[in-house]
PDB file of C-alpha atoms and ligand atoms in Angstrom:
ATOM      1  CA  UNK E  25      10.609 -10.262  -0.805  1.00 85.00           C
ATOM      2  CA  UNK E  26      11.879 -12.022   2.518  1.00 90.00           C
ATOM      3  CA  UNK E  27      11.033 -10.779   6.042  1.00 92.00           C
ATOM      4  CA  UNK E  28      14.802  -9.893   6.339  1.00 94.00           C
ATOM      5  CA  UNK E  29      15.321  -8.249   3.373  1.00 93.00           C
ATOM      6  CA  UNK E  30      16.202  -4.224   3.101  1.00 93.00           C
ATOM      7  CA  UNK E  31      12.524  -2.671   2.337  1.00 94.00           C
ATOM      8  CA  UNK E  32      13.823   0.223   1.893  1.00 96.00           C
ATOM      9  CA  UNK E  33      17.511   0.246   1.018  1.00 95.00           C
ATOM     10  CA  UNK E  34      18.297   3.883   1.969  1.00 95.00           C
ATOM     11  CA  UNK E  35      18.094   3.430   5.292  1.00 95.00           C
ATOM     12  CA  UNK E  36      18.796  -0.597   5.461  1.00 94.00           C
ATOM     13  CA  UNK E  37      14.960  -0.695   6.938  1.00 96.00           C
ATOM     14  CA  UNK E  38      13.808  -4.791   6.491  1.00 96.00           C
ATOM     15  CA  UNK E  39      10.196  -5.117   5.757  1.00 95.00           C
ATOM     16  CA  UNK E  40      10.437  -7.378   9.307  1.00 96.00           C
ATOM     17  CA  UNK E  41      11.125  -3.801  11.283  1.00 97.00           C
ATOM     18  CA  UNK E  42       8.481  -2.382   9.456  1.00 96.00           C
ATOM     19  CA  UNK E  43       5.743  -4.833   9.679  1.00 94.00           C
ATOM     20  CA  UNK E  44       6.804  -5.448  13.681  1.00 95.00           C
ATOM     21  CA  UNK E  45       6.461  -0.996  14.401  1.00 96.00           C
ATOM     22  CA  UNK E  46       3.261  -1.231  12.814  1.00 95.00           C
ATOM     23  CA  UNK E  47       2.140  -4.199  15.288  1.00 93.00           C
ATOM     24  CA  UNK E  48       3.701  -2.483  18.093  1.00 95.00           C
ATOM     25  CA  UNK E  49       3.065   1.146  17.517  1.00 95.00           C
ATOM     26  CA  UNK E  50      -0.158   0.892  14.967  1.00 94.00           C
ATOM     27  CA  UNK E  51       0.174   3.639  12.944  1.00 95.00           C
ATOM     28  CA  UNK E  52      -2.868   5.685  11.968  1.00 94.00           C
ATOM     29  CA  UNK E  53      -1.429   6.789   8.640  1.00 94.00           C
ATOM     30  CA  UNK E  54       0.930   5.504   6.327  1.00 94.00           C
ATOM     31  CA  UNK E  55       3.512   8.265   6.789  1.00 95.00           C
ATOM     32  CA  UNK E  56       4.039   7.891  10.549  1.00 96.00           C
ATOM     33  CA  UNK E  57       6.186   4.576   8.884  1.00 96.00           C
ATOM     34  CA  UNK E  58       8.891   7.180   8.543  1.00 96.00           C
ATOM     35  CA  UNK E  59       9.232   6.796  12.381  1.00 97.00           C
ATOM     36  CA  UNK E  60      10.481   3.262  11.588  1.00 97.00           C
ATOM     37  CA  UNK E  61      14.221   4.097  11.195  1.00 96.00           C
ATOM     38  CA  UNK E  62      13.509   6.946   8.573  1.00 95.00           C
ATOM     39  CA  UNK E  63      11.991   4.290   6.397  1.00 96.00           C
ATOM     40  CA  UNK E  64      11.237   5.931   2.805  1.00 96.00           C
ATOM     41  CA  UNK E  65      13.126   9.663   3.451  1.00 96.00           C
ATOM     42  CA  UNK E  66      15.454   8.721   0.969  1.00 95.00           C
ATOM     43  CA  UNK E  67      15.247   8.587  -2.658  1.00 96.00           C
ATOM     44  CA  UNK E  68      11.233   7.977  -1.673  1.00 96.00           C
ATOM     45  CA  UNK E  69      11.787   4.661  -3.591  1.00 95.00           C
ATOM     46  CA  UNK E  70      10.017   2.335  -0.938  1.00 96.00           C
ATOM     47  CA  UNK E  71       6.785   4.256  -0.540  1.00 96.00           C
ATOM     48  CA  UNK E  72       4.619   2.894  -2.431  1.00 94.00           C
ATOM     49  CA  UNK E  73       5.497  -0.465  -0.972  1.00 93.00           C
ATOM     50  CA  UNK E  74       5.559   0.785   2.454  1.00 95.00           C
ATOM     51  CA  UNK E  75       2.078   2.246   1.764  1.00 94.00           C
ATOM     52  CA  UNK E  76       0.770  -1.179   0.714  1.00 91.00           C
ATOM     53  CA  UNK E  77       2.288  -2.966   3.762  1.00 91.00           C
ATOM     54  CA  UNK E  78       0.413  -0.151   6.058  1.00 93.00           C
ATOM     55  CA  UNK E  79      -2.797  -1.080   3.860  1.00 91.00           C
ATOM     56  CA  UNK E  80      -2.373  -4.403   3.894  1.00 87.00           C
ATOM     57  CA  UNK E  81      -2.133  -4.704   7.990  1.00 84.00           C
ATOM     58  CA  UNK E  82      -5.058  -1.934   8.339  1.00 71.00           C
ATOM     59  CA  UNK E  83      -6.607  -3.239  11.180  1.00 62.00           C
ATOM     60  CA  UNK E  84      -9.511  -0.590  11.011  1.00 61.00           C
ATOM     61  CA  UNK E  85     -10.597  -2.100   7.938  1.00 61.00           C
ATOM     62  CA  UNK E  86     -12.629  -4.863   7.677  1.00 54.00           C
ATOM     63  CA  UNK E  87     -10.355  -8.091   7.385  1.00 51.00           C
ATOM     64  CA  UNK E  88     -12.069  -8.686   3.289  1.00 49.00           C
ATOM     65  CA  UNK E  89     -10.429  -5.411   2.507  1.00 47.00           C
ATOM     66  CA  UNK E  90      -6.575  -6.027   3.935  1.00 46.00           C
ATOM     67  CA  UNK E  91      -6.161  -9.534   2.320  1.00 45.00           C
ATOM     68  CA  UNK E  92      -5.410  -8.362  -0.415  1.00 51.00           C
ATOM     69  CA  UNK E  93      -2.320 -10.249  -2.102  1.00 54.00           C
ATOM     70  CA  UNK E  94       0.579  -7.715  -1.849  1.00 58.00           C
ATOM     71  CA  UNK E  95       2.044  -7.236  -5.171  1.00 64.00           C
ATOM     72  CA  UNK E  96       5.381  -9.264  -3.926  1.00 82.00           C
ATOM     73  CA  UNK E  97       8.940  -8.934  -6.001  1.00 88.00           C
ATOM     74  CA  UNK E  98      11.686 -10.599  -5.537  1.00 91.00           C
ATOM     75  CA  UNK E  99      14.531  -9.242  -3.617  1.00 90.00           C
ATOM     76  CA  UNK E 100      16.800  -8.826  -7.116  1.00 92.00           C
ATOM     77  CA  UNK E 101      13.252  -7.508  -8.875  1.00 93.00           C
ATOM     78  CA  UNK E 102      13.119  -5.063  -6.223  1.00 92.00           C
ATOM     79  CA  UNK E 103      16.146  -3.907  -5.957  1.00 91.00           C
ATOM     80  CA  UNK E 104      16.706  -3.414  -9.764  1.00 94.00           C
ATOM     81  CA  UNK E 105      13.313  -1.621  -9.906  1.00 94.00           C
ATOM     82  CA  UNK E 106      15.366   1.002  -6.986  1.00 94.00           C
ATOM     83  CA  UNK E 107      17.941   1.265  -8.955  1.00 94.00           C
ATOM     84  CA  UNK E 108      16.711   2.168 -12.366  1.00 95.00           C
ATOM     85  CA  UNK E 109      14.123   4.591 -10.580  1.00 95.00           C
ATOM     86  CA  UNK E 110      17.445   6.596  -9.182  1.00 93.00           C
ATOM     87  CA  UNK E 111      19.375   6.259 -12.438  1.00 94.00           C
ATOM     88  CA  UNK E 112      15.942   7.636 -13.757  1.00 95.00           C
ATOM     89  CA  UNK E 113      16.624  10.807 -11.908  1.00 94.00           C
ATOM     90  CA  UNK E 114      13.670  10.251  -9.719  1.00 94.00           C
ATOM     91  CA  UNK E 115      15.227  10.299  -6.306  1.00 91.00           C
ATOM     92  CA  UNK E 116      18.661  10.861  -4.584  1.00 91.00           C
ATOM     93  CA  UNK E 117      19.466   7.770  -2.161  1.00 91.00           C
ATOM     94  CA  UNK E 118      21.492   9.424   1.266  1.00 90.00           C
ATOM     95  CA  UNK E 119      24.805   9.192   2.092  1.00 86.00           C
ATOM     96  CA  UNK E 120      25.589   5.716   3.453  1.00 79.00           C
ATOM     97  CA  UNK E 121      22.468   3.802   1.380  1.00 80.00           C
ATOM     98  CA  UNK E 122      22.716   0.586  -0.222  1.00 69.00           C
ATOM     99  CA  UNK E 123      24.428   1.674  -3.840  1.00 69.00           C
ATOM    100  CA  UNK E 124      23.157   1.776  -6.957  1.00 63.00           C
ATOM    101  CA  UNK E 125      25.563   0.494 -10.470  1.00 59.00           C
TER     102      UNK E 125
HETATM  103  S1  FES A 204      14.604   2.901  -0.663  1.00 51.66           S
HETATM  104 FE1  FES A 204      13.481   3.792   0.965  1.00 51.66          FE
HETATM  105  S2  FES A 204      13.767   5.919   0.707  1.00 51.66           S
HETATM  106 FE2  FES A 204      15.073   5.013  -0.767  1.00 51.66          FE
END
């Protein structure tokens, strides 16, 4: 996945947004990444991702622990992951969010 690419696609959130409001605003827990443009209120998709991004840049961790390799898809793995898990039943994506065929 690129810097500019949607992160999460509900809310057209690029992982660049997300990774610059947790440098600017340092979130202490992974949720408070919903204050980034409603990032992951959607179909809940992005989460897990989102969750790993917050873990990743953890700066209250020792620096060992957060470089970890982020388990990186493509943009087309990504977004065909999203769109099986809403076919799948597992989440409605809001009015307005990137579609799913
Ligand atoms: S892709 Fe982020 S909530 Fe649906």
């Amino acid at each position: 996945m690129k810097l500019d690419d949607e992160l999460c696609l509900c809310f057209h959130v690029s992982k660049r947004k997300v990774l610059n409001f947790i440098r600017v605003n340092k979130p202490r827990v992974a949720s408070e990444l919903t204050d980034c443009s409603g990032a992951g209120t959607g179909c809940g998709w992005c989460r897990s991702y989102l969750c790993q991004l917050f873990e990743r840049t953890d700066s209250s961790k020792p620096s060992s622990e957060t470089e970890r390799e982020l388990d990186e898809p493509t943009t087309e793995q990504y977004a065909e992951a999203r769109r099986k898990y809403v076919q799948d039943g597992h989440g409605t994506p809001p009015p307005g969010a990137t579609t799913v065929n």
